[in-house]
């Protein structure tokens, strides 16, 4: 069995963003040479997410509105976590909702997706460098 590891780095200039990283993960898969196995894609920060969904702008706006309704950023004093001097408690909650990681099967050297599936990096407390781990195992 072979193993491959790469970190993808992001520096989102805004507080929140949803970024399609499918092509970057596909490039990692090509670099790995693995034809059959599994890809793990993991946000390595507790205020960011990796998830699979459709790359449709209206849906992305729906995610933004839904997440903000569930865990609004302001007022920041509503969250106990923010009493530590942070202002990102909402980002922690949004990450919990959207998830930490995804695992995708690799079949014949390709990501084995269903229709419309794409991999996204969700940033909920941007404005600094953060990383995503891509780990691929297989043959």
PDB file of N, CA, C and O in Angstrom, residues 32-108:
ATOM      1  N   UNK A  32      -0.003  11.515  -6.482  1.00  0.00           N
ATOM      2  CA  UNK A  32       0.189  10.318  -5.648  1.00  0.00           C
ATOM      3  C   UNK A  32       0.414   9.060  -6.468  1.00  0.00           C
ATOM      4  O   UNK A  32       1.063   8.126  -6.002  1.00  0.00           O
ATOM      5  N   UNK A  33      -0.154   9.008  -7.661  1.00  0.00           N
ATOM      6  CA  UNK A  33      -0.070   7.808  -8.483  1.00  0.00           C
ATOM      7  C   UNK A  33      -0.985   6.690  -8.009  1.00  0.00           C
ATOM      8  O   UNK A  33      -0.976   5.597  -8.567  1.00  0.00           O
ATOM      9  N   UNK A  34      -1.779   6.940  -6.998  1.00  0.00           N
ATOM     10  CA  UNK A  34      -2.685   5.910  -6.451  1.00  0.00           C
ATOM     11  C   UNK A  34      -3.907   5.788  -7.352  1.00  0.00           C
ATOM     12  O   UNK A  34      -4.519   6.784  -7.741  1.00  0.00           O
ATOM     13  N   UNK A  35      -4.259   4.555  -7.684  1.00  0.00           N
ATOM     14  CA  UNK A  35      -5.384   4.278  -8.592  1.00  0.00           C
ATOM     15  C   UNK A  35      -6.614   3.744  -7.867  1.00  0.00           C
ATOM     16  O   UNK A  35      -7.723   3.907  -8.346  1.00  0.00           O
ATOM     17  N   UNK A  36      -6.384   3.056  -6.732  1.00  0.00           N
ATOM     18  CA  UNK A  36      -7.488   2.490  -5.939  1.00  0.00           C
ATOM     19  C   UNK A  36      -7.199   2.772  -4.471  1.00  0.00           C
ATOM     20  O   UNK A  36      -6.115   2.434  -3.986  1.00  0.00           O
ATOM     21  N   UNK A  37      -8.135   3.379  -3.769  1.00  0.00           N
ATOM     22  CA  UNK A  37      -7.902   3.666  -2.358  1.00  0.00           C
ATOM     23  C   UNK A  37      -8.874   4.693  -1.817  1.00  0.00           C
ATOM     24  O   UNK A  37     -10.035   4.751  -2.236  1.00  0.00           O
ATOM     25  N   UNK A  38      -8.370   5.513  -0.893  1.00  0.00           N
ATOM     26  CA  UNK A  38      -9.197   6.521  -0.225  1.00  0.00           C
ATOM     27  C   UNK A  38      -8.426   7.830  -0.109  1.00  0.00           C
ATOM     28  O   UNK A  38      -7.223   7.830   0.113  1.00  0.00           O
ATOM     29  N   UNK A  39      -9.167   8.923  -0.224  1.00  0.00           N
ATOM     30  CA  UNK A  39      -8.634  10.265  -0.004  1.00  0.00           C
ATOM     31  C   UNK A  39      -9.331  10.845   1.220  1.00  0.00           C
ATOM     32  O   UNK A  39     -10.559  10.869   1.279  1.00  0.00           O
ATOM     33  N   UNK A  40      -8.526  11.307   2.169  1.00  0.00           N
ATOM     34  CA  UNK A  40      -9.022  12.053   3.324  1.00  0.00           C
ATOM     35  C   UNK A  40      -8.665  13.514   3.083  1.00  0.00           C
ATOM     36  O   UNK A  40      -7.511  13.829   2.764  1.00  0.00           O
ATOM     37  N   UNK A  41      -9.636  14.398   3.237  1.00  0.00           N
ATOM     38  CA  UNK A  41      -9.398  15.834   3.119  1.00  0.00           C
ATOM     39  C   UNK A  41      -9.906  16.457   4.414  1.00  0.00           C
ATOM     40  O   UNK A  41     -11.088  16.361   4.735  1.00  0.00           O
ATOM     41  N   UNK A  42      -9.003  17.071   5.173  1.00  0.00           N
ATOM     42  CA  UNK A  42      -9.244  17.443   6.559  1.00  0.00           C
ATOM     43  C   UNK A  42      -8.853  18.900   6.817  1.00  0.00           C
ATOM     44  O   UNK A  42      -7.701  19.279   6.603  1.00  0.00           O
ATOM     45  N   UNK A  43      -9.793  19.703   7.286  1.00  0.00           N
ATOM     46  CA  UNK A  43      -9.477  21.070   7.715  1.00  0.00           C
ATOM     47  C   UNK A  43      -8.706  20.982   9.024  1.00  0.00           C
ATOM     48  O   UNK A  43      -9.166  20.372   9.983  1.00  0.00           O
ATOM     49  N   UNK A  44      -7.528  21.576   9.051  1.00  0.00           N
ATOM     50  CA  UNK A  44      -6.659  21.442  10.222  1.00  0.00           C
ATOM     51  C   UNK A  44      -6.781  22.637  11.173  1.00  0.00           C
ATOM     52  O   UNK A  44      -5.866  22.925  11.936  1.00  0.00           O
ATOM     53  N   UNK A  45      -7.913  23.322  11.121  1.00  0.00           N
ATOM     54  CA  UNK A  45      -8.174  24.460  12.002  1.00  0.00           C
ATOM     55  C   UNK A  45      -9.610  24.372  12.499  1.00  0.00           C
ATOM     56  O   UNK A  45     -10.508  23.992  11.748  1.00  0.00           O
ATOM     57  N   UNK A  46      -9.836  24.750  13.733  1.00  0.00           N
ATOM     58  CA  UNK A  46     -11.139  24.534  14.373  1.00  0.00           C
ATOM     59  C   UNK A  46     -12.180  25.582  14.023  1.00  0.00           C
ATOM     60  O   UNK A  46     -13.289  25.545  14.544  1.00  0.00           O
ATOM     61  N   UNK A  47     -11.841  26.479  13.113  1.00  0.00           N
ATOM     62  CA  UNK A  47     -12.822  27.442  12.617  1.00  0.00           C
ATOM     63  C   UNK A  47     -12.968  27.332  11.097  1.00  0.00           C
ATOM     64  O   UNK A  47     -13.409  28.270  10.439  1.00  0.00           O
ATOM     65  N   UNK A  48     -12.598  26.192  10.546  1.00  0.00           N
ATOM     66  CA  UNK A  48     -12.722  25.933   9.113  1.00  0.00           C
ATOM     67  C   UNK A  48     -13.294  24.533   8.916  1.00  0.00           C
ATOM     68  O   UNK A  48     -13.274  23.708   9.822  1.00  0.00           O
ATOM     69  N   UNK A  49     -13.791  24.285   7.721  1.00  0.00           N
ATOM     70  CA  UNK A  49     -14.491  23.040   7.430  1.00  0.00           C
ATOM     71  C   UNK A  49     -14.100  22.510   6.060  1.00  0.00           C
ATOM     72  O   UNK A  49     -13.641  23.262   5.205  1.00  0.00           O
ATOM     73  N   UNK A  50     -14.291  21.214   5.874  1.00  0.00           N
ATOM     74  CA  UNK A  50     -14.248  20.605   4.551  1.00  0.00           C
ATOM     75  C   UNK A  50     -15.539  19.801   4.414  1.00  0.00           C
ATOM     76  O   UNK A  50     -15.911  19.053   5.323  1.00  0.00           O
ATOM     77  N   UNK A  51     -16.217  19.981   3.286  1.00  0.00           N
ATOM     78  CA  UNK A  51     -17.484  19.285   3.081  1.00  0.00           C
ATOM     79  C   UNK A  51     -17.690  19.027   1.595  1.00  0.00           C
ATOM     80  O   UNK A  51     -16.985  19.585   0.750  1.00  0.00           O
ATOM     81  N   UNK A  52     -18.643  18.163   1.287  1.00  0.00           N
ATOM     82  CA  UNK A  52     -18.986  17.835  -0.099  1.00  0.00           C
ATOM     83  C   UNK A  52     -20.406  18.307  -0.365  1.00  0.00           C
ATOM     84  O   UNK A  52     -21.318  18.044   0.430  1.00  0.00           O
ATOM     85  N   UNK A  53     -20.553  19.029  -1.487  1.00  0.00           N
ATOM     86  CA  UNK A  53     -21.885  19.430  -1.920  1.00  0.00           C
ATOM     87  C   UNK A  53     -21.813  19.927  -3.355  1.00  0.00           C
ATOM     88  O   UNK A  53     -20.792  19.757  -4.021  1.00  0.00           O
ATOM     89  N   UNK A  54     -22.869  20.548  -3.801  1.00  0.00           N
ATOM     90  CA  UNK A  54     -22.997  21.058  -5.159  1.00  0.00           C
ATOM     91  C   UNK A  54     -22.323  22.429  -5.267  1.00  0.00           C
ATOM     92  O   UNK A  54     -22.395  23.240  -4.341  1.00  0.00           O
ATOM     93  N   UNK A  55     -21.689  22.695  -6.389  1.00  0.00           N
ATOM     94  CA  UNK A  55     -21.063  23.997  -6.638  1.00  0.00           C
ATOM     95  C   UNK A  55     -22.075  24.892  -7.363  1.00  0.00           C
ATOM     96  O   UNK A  55     -21.959  25.169  -8.553  1.00  0.00           O
ATOM     97  N   UNK A  56     -23.053  25.375  -6.618  1.00  0.00           N
ATOM     98  CA  UNK A  56     -24.114  26.196  -7.180  1.00  0.00           C
ATOM     99  C   UNK A  56     -24.219  27.466  -6.335  1.00  0.00           C
ATOM    100  O   UNK A  56     -24.407  27.374  -5.110  1.00  0.00           O
ATOM    101  N   UNK A  57     -24.055  28.646  -6.931  1.00  0.00           N
ATOM    102  CA  UNK A  57     -23.987  29.897  -6.161  1.00  0.00           C
ATOM    103  C   UNK A  57     -25.198  30.156  -5.258  1.00  0.00           C
ATOM    104  O   UNK A  57     -25.039  30.657  -4.148  1.00  0.00           O
ATOM    105  N   UNK A  58     -26.383  29.819  -5.722  1.00  0.00           N
ATOM    106  CA  UNK A  58     -27.573  30.017  -4.887  1.00  0.00           C
ATOM    107  C   UNK A  58     -27.516  29.164  -3.625  1.00  0.00           C
ATOM    108  O   UNK A  58     -27.863  29.621  -2.529  1.00  0.00           O
ATOM    109  N   UNK A  59     -27.049  27.933  -3.775  1.00  0.00           N
ATOM    110  CA  UNK A  59     -26.896  27.055  -2.619  1.00  0.00           C
ATOM    111  C   UNK A  59     -25.870  27.620  -1.651  1.00  0.00           C
ATOM    112  O   UNK A  59     -26.062  27.593  -0.436  1.00  0.00           O
ATOM    113  N   UNK A  60     -24.780  28.158  -2.179  1.00  0.00           N
ATOM    114  CA  UNK A  60     -23.751  28.752  -1.314  1.00  0.00           C
ATOM    115  C   UNK A  60     -24.308  29.928  -0.533  1.00  0.00           C
ATOM    116  O   UNK A  60     -24.022  30.075   0.658  1.00  0.00           O
ATOM    117  N   UNK A  61     -25.141  30.752  -1.165  1.00  0.00           N
ATOM    118  CA  UNK A  61     -25.791  31.848  -0.450  1.00  0.00           C
ATOM    119  C   UNK A  61     -26.741  31.303   0.618  1.00  0.00           C
ATOM    120  O   UNK A  61     -26.839  31.856   1.714  1.00  0.00           O
ATOM    121  N   UNK A  62     -27.438  30.206   0.289  1.00  0.00           N
ATOM    122  CA  UNK A  62     -28.320  29.570   1.278  1.00  0.00           C
ATOM    123  C   UNK A  62     -27.533  29.082   2.485  1.00  0.00           C
ATOM    124  O   UNK A  62     -27.970  29.238   3.629  1.00  0.00           O
ATOM    125  N   UNK A  63     -26.359  28.458   2.230  1.00  0.00           N
ATOM    126  CA  UNK A  63     -25.495  28.033   3.345  1.00  0.00           C
ATOM    127  C   UNK A  63     -25.123  29.223   4.216  1.00  0.00           C
ATOM    128  O   UNK A  63     -25.198  29.157   5.442  1.00  0.00           O
ATOM    129  N   UNK A  64     -24.684  30.312   3.598  1.00  0.00           N
ATOM    130  CA  UNK A  64     -24.285  31.508   4.348  1.00  0.00           C
ATOM    131  C   UNK A  64     -25.434  32.007   5.234  1.00  0.00           C
ATOM    132  O   UNK A  64     -25.232  32.276   6.421  1.00  0.00           O
ATOM    133  N   UNK A  65     -26.613  32.142   4.653  1.00  0.00           N
ATOM    134  CA  UNK A  65     -27.761  32.642   5.418  1.00  0.00           C
ATOM    135  C   UNK A  65     -28.162  31.671   6.519  1.00  0.00           C
ATOM    136  O   UNK A  65     -28.471  32.080   7.637  1.00  0.00           O
ATOM    137  N   UNK A  66     -28.168  30.400   6.215  1.00  0.00           N
ATOM    138  CA  UNK A  66     -28.566  29.379   7.180  1.00  0.00           C
ATOM    139  C   UNK A  66     -27.602  29.341   8.351  1.00  0.00           C
ATOM    140  O   UNK A  66     -28.016  29.336   9.514  1.00  0.00           O
ATOM    141  N   UNK A  67     -26.282  29.330   8.047  1.00  0.00           N
ATOM    142  CA  UNK A  67     -25.280  29.295   9.105  1.00  0.00           C
ATOM    143  C   UNK A  67     -25.334  30.551   9.966  1.00  0.00           C
ATOM    144  O   UNK A  67     -25.201  30.480  11.193  1.00  0.00           O
ATOM    145  N   UNK A  68     -25.524  31.689   9.336  1.00  0.00           N
ATOM    146  CA  UNK A  68     -25.588  32.942  10.101  1.00  0.00           C
ATOM    147  C   UNK A  68     -26.843  32.974  10.971  1.00  0.00           C
ATOM    148  O   UNK A  68     -26.816  33.511  12.086  1.00  0.00           O
ATOM    149  N   UNK A  69     -27.941  32.381  10.520  1.00  0.00           N
ATOM    150  CA  UNK A  69     -29.151  32.300  11.337  1.00  0.00           C
ATOM    151  C   UNK A  69     -28.937  31.364  12.533  1.00  0.00           C
ATOM    152  O   UNK A  69     -29.407  31.639  13.640  1.00  0.00           O
ATOM    153  N   UNK A  70     -28.216  30.257  12.316  1.00  0.00           N
ATOM    154  CA  UNK A  70     -27.964  29.303  13.397  1.00  0.00           C
ATOM    155  C   UNK A  70     -26.944  29.818  14.410  1.00  0.00           C
ATOM    156  O   UNK A  70     -27.089  29.589  15.614  1.00  0.00           O
ATOM    157  N   UNK A  71     -25.899  30.481  13.916  1.00  0.00           N
ATOM    158  CA  UNK A  71     -24.809  30.958  14.779  1.00  0.00           C
ATOM    159  C   UNK A  71     -24.361  32.337  14.283  1.00  0.00           C
ATOM    160  O   UNK A  71     -23.342  32.468  13.609  1.00  0.00           O
ATOM    161  N   UNK A  72     -25.135  33.369  14.617  1.00  0.00           N
ATOM    162  CA  UNK A  72     -24.782  34.704  14.131  1.00  0.00           C
ATOM    163  C   UNK A  72     -23.466  35.197  14.735  1.00  0.00           C
ATOM    164  O   UNK A  72     -23.170  34.923  15.898  1.00  0.00           O
ATOM    165  N   UNK A  73     -22.717  35.919  13.919  1.00  0.00           N
ATOM    166  CA  UNK A  73     -21.441  36.460  14.410  1.00  0.00           C
ATOM    167  C   UNK A  73     -21.674  37.498  15.513  1.00  0.00           C
ATOM    168  O   UNK A  73     -20.979  37.487  16.526  1.00  0.00           O
ATOM    169  N   UNK A  74     -22.630  38.375  15.296  1.00  0.00           N
ATOM    170  CA  UNK A  74     -22.887  39.449  16.269  1.00  0.00           C
ATOM    171  C   UNK A  74     -24.249  39.260  16.911  1.00  0.00           C
ATOM    172  O   UNK A  74     -25.156  38.723  16.297  1.00  0.00           O
ATOM    173  N   UNK A  75     -24.399  39.710  18.142  1.00  0.00           N
ATOM    174  CA  UNK A  75     -23.385  40.389  18.951  1.00  0.00           C
ATOM    175  C   UNK A  75     -22.367  39.384  19.509  1.00  0.00           C
ATOM    176  O   UNK A  75     -22.740  38.305  19.978  1.00  0.00           O
ATOM    177  N   UNK A  76     -21.101  39.731  19.442  1.00  0.00           N
ATOM    178  CA  UNK A  76     -20.050  38.811  19.860  1.00  0.00           C
ATOM    179  C   UNK A  76     -20.096  38.518  21.355  1.00  0.00           C
ATOM    180  O   UNK A  76     -19.624  37.473  21.800  1.00  0.00           O
ATOM    181  N   UNK A  77     -20.696  39.403  22.142  1.00  0.00           N
ATOM    182  CA  UNK A  77     -20.754  39.181  23.597  1.00  0.00           C
ATOM    183  C   UNK A  77     -21.798  38.146  23.999  1.00  0.00           C
ATOM    184  O   UNK A  77     -21.902  37.806  25.169  1.00  0.00           O
ATOM    185  N   UNK A  78     -22.530  37.606  23.045  1.00  0.00           N
ATOM    186  CA  UNK A  78     -23.521  36.560  23.363  1.00  0.00           C
ATOM    187  C   UNK A  78     -22.855  35.217  23.670  1.00  0.00           C
ATOM    188  O   UNK A  78     -23.474  34.323  24.223  1.00  0.00           O
ATOM    189  N   UNK A  79     -21.575  35.046  23.254  1.00  0.00           N
ATOM    190  CA  UNK A  79     -20.879  33.774  23.394  1.00  0.00           C
ATOM    191  C   UNK A  79     -19.862  33.815  24.529  1.00  0.00           C
ATOM    192  O   UNK A  79     -19.047  34.726  24.608  1.00  0.00           O
ATOM    193  N   UNK A  80     -19.892  32.802  25.385  1.00  0.00           N
ATOM    194  CA  UNK A  80     -18.917  32.701  26.481  1.00  0.00           C
ATOM    195  C   UNK A  80     -17.478  32.602  25.966  1.00  0.00           C
ATOM    196  O   UNK A  80     -16.568  33.153  26.553  1.00  0.00           O
ATOM    197  N   UNK A  81     -17.277  31.878  24.860  1.00  0.00           N
ATOM    198  CA  UNK A  81     -15.936  31.723  24.284  1.00  0.00           C
ATOM    199  C   UNK A  81     -15.296  33.083  23.997  1.00  0.00           C
ATOM    200  O   UNK A  81     -14.086  33.254  24.170  1.00  0.00           O
ATOM    201  N   UNK A  82     -16.095  34.031  23.557  1.00  0.00           N
ATOM    202  CA  UNK A  82     -15.556  35.344  23.200  1.00  0.00           C
ATOM    203  C   UNK A  82     -15.095  36.139  24.413  1.00  0.00           C
ATOM    204  O   UNK A  82     -14.395  37.144  24.260  1.00  0.00           O
ATOM    205  N   UNK A  83     -15.427  35.691  25.606  1.00  0.00           N
ATOM    206  CA  UNK A  83     -14.933  36.356  26.819  1.00  0.00           C
ATOM    207  C   UNK A  83     -13.432  36.143  26.997  1.00  0.00           C
ATOM    208  O   UNK A  83     -12.812  36.805  27.820  1.00  0.00           O
ATOM    209  N   UNK A  84     -12.838  35.256  26.216  1.00  0.00           N
ATOM    210  CA  UNK A  84     -11.388  35.013  26.276  1.00  0.00           C
ATOM    211  C   UNK A  84     -10.614  36.048  25.464  1.00  0.00           C
ATOM    212  O   UNK A  84      -9.395  35.987  25.401  1.00  0.00           O
ATOM    213  N   UNK A  85     -11.330  36.960  24.828  1.00  0.00           N
ATOM    214  CA  UNK A  85     -10.698  37.947  23.971  1.00  0.00           C
ATOM    215  C   UNK A  85     -10.857  37.633  22.496  1.00  0.00           C
ATOM    216  O   UNK A  85     -10.477  38.432  21.647  1.00  0.00           O
ATOM    217  N   UNK A  86     -11.408  36.484  22.181  1.00  0.00           N
ATOM    218  CA  UNK A  86     -11.674  36.103  20.790  1.00  0.00           C
ATOM    219  C   UNK A  86     -12.994  36.733  20.335  1.00  0.00           C
ATOM    220  O   UNK A  86     -13.775  37.218  21.145  1.00  0.00           O
ATOM    221  N   UNK A  87     -13.237  36.683  19.040  1.00  0.00           N
ATOM    222  CA  UNK A  87     -14.542  37.092  18.512  1.00  0.00           C
ATOM    223  C   UNK A  87     -15.060  36.059  17.506  1.00  0.00           C
ATOM    224  O   UNK A  87     -15.824  36.371  16.621  1.00  0.00           O
ATOM    225  N   UNK A  88     -14.627  34.792  17.677  1.00  0.00           N
ATOM    226  CA  UNK A  88     -14.895  33.778  16.661  1.00  0.00           C
ATOM    227  C   UNK A  88     -15.702  32.575  17.149  1.00  0.00           C
ATOM    228  O   UNK A  88     -15.671  31.520  16.521  1.00  0.00           O
ATOM    229  N   UNK A  89     -16.438  32.735  18.240  1.00  0.00           N
ATOM    230  CA  UNK A  89     -17.234  31.600  18.731  1.00  0.00           C
ATOM    231  C   UNK A  89     -18.181  31.085  17.655  1.00  0.00           C
ATOM    232  O   UNK A  89     -18.355  29.874  17.506  1.00  0.00           O
ATOM    233  N   UNK A  90     -18.769  32.000  16.898  1.00  0.00           N
ATOM    234  CA  UNK A  90     -19.683  31.583  15.836  1.00  0.00           C
ATOM    235  C   UNK A  90     -18.978  30.704  14.810  1.00  0.00           C
ATOM    236  O   UNK A  90     -19.561  29.758  14.287  1.00  0.00           O
ATOM    237  N   UNK A  91     -17.700  30.987  14.536  1.00  0.00           N
ATOM    238  CA  UNK A  91     -16.936  30.202  13.559  1.00  0.00           C
ATOM    239  C   UNK A  91     -16.752  28.769  14.042  1.00  0.00           C
ATOM    240  O   UNK A  91     -16.802  27.828  13.247  1.00  0.00           O
ATOM    241  N   UNK A  92     -16.528  28.586  15.331  1.00  0.00           N
ATOM    242  CA  UNK A  92     -16.408  27.237  15.891  1.00  0.00           C
ATOM    243  C   UNK A  92     -17.713  26.463  15.704  1.00  0.00           C
ATOM    244  O   UNK A  92     -17.695  25.275  15.359  1.00  0.00           O
ATOM    245  N   UNK A  93     -18.839  27.130  15.944  1.00  0.00           N
ATOM    246  CA  UNK A  93     -20.145  26.477  15.800  1.00  0.00           C
ATOM    247  C   UNK A  93     -20.433  26.140  14.338  1.00  0.00           C
ATOM    248  O   UNK A  93     -20.932  25.052  14.033  1.00  0.00           O
ATOM    249  N   UNK A  94     -20.112  27.068  13.440  1.00  0.00           N
ATOM    250  CA  UNK A  94     -20.337  26.831  12.011  1.00  0.00           C
ATOM    251  C   UNK A  94     -19.500  25.645  11.526  1.00  0.00           C
ATOM    252  O   UNK A  94     -19.975  24.827  10.732  1.00  0.00           O
ATOM    253  N   UNK A  95     -18.279  25.559  11.986  1.00  0.00           N
ATOM    254  CA  UNK A  95     -17.430  24.421  11.616  1.00  0.00           C
ATOM    255  C   UNK A  95     -18.039  23.114  12.103  1.00  0.00           C
ATOM    256  O   UNK A  95     -18.022  22.102  11.404  1.00  0.00           O
ATOM    257  N   UNK A  96     -18.563  23.127  13.329  1.00  0.00           N
ATOM    258  CA  UNK A  96     -19.161  21.917  13.880  1.00  0.00           C
ATOM    259  C   UNK A  96     -20.332  21.447  13.021  1.00  0.00           C
ATOM    260  O   UNK A  96     -20.509  20.250  12.804  1.00  0.00           O
ATOM    261  N   UNK A  97     -21.089  22.391  12.510  1.00  0.00           N
ATOM    262  CA  UNK A  97     -22.244  22.067  11.668  1.00  0.00           C
ATOM    263  C   UNK A  97     -21.802  21.526  10.309  1.00  0.00           C
ATOM    264  O   UNK A  97     -22.333  20.536   9.808  1.00  0.00           O
ATOM    265  N   UNK A  98     -20.819  22.170   9.690  1.00  0.00           N
ATOM    266  CA  UNK A  98     -20.409  21.818   8.330  1.00  0.00           C
ATOM    267  C   UNK A  98     -19.421  20.652   8.282  1.00  0.00           C
ATOM    268  O   UNK A  98     -19.237  20.053   7.235  1.00  0.00           O
ATOM    269  N   UNK A  99     -18.764  20.353   9.383  1.00  0.00           N
ATOM    270  CA  UNK A  99     -17.918  19.175   9.437  1.00  0.00           C
ATOM    271  C   UNK A  99     -16.442  19.464   9.267  1.00  0.00           C
ATOM    272  O   UNK A  99     -16.031  20.489   8.753  1.00  0.00           O
ATOM    273  N   UNK A 100     -15.645  18.541   9.711  1.00  0.00           N
ATOM    274  CA  UNK A 100     -14.188  18.660   9.769  1.00  0.00           C
ATOM    275  C   UNK A 100     -13.496  18.113   8.542  1.00  0.00           C
ATOM    276  O   UNK A 100     -12.461  18.591   8.126  1.00  0.00           O
ATOM    277  N   UNK A 101     -14.053  17.047   7.951  1.00  0.00           N
ATOM    278  CA  UNK A 101     -13.333  16.312   6.916  1.00  0.00           C
ATOM    279  C   UNK A 101     -14.286  15.534   6.035  1.00  0.00           C
ATOM    280  O   UNK A 101     -15.454  15.350   6.378  1.00  0.00           O
ATOM    281  N   UNK A 102     -13.733  15.088   4.911  1.00  0.00           N
ATOM    282  CA  UNK A 102     -14.452  14.167   4.035  1.00  0.00           C
ATOM    283  C   UNK A 102     -13.506  13.047   3.636  1.00  0.00           C
ATOM    284  O   UNK A 102     -12.283  13.215   3.634  1.00  0.00           O
ATOM    285  N   UNK A 103     -14.074  11.912   3.308  1.00  0.00           N
ATOM    286  CA  UNK A 103     -13.342  10.772   2.758  1.00  0.00           C
ATOM    287  C   UNK A 103     -14.016  10.423   1.441  1.00  0.00           C
ATOM    288  O   UNK A 103     -15.243  10.287   1.374  1.00  0.00           O
ATOM    289  N   UNK A 104     -13.194  10.298   0.394  1.00  0.00           N
ATOM    290  CA  UNK A 104     -13.721   9.988  -0.938  1.00  0.00           C
ATOM    291  C   UNK A 104     -12.995   8.753  -1.460  1.00  0.00           C
ATOM    292  O   UNK A 104     -11.766   8.654  -1.354  1.00  0.00           O
ATOM    293  N   UNK A 105     -13.751   7.836  -2.019  1.00  0.00           N
ATOM    294  CA  UNK A 105     -13.152   6.648  -2.639  1.00  0.00           C
ATOM    295  C   UNK A 105     -12.411   7.049  -3.907  1.00  0.00           C
ATOM    296  O   UNK A 105     -12.804   7.988  -4.608  1.00  0.00           O
ATOM    297  N   UNK A 106     -11.326   6.321  -4.175  1.00  0.00           N
ATOM    298  CA  UNK A 106     -10.569   6.478  -5.416  1.00  0.00           C
ATOM    299  C   UNK A 106     -10.770   5.201  -6.221  1.00  0.00           C
ATOM    300  O   UNK A 106     -10.504   4.099  -5.731  1.00  0.00           O
ATOM    301  N   UNK A 107     -11.253   5.347  -7.437  1.00  0.00           N
ATOM    302  CA  UNK A 107     -11.492   4.220  -8.327  1.00  0.00           C
ATOM    303  C   UNK A 107     -10.898   4.542  -9.690  1.00  0.00           C
ATOM    304  O   UNK A 107     -11.217   5.583 -10.274  1.00  0.00           O
ATOM    305  N   UNK A 108     -10.013   3.673 -10.159  1.00  0.00           N
ATOM    306  CA  UNK A 108      -9.350   3.854 -11.457  1.00  0.00           C
ATOM    307  C   UNK A 108      -8.685   5.232 -11.557  1.00  0.00           C
ATOM    308  O   UNK A 108      -8.735   5.897 -12.592  1.00  0.00           O
TER     309      UNK A 108
END
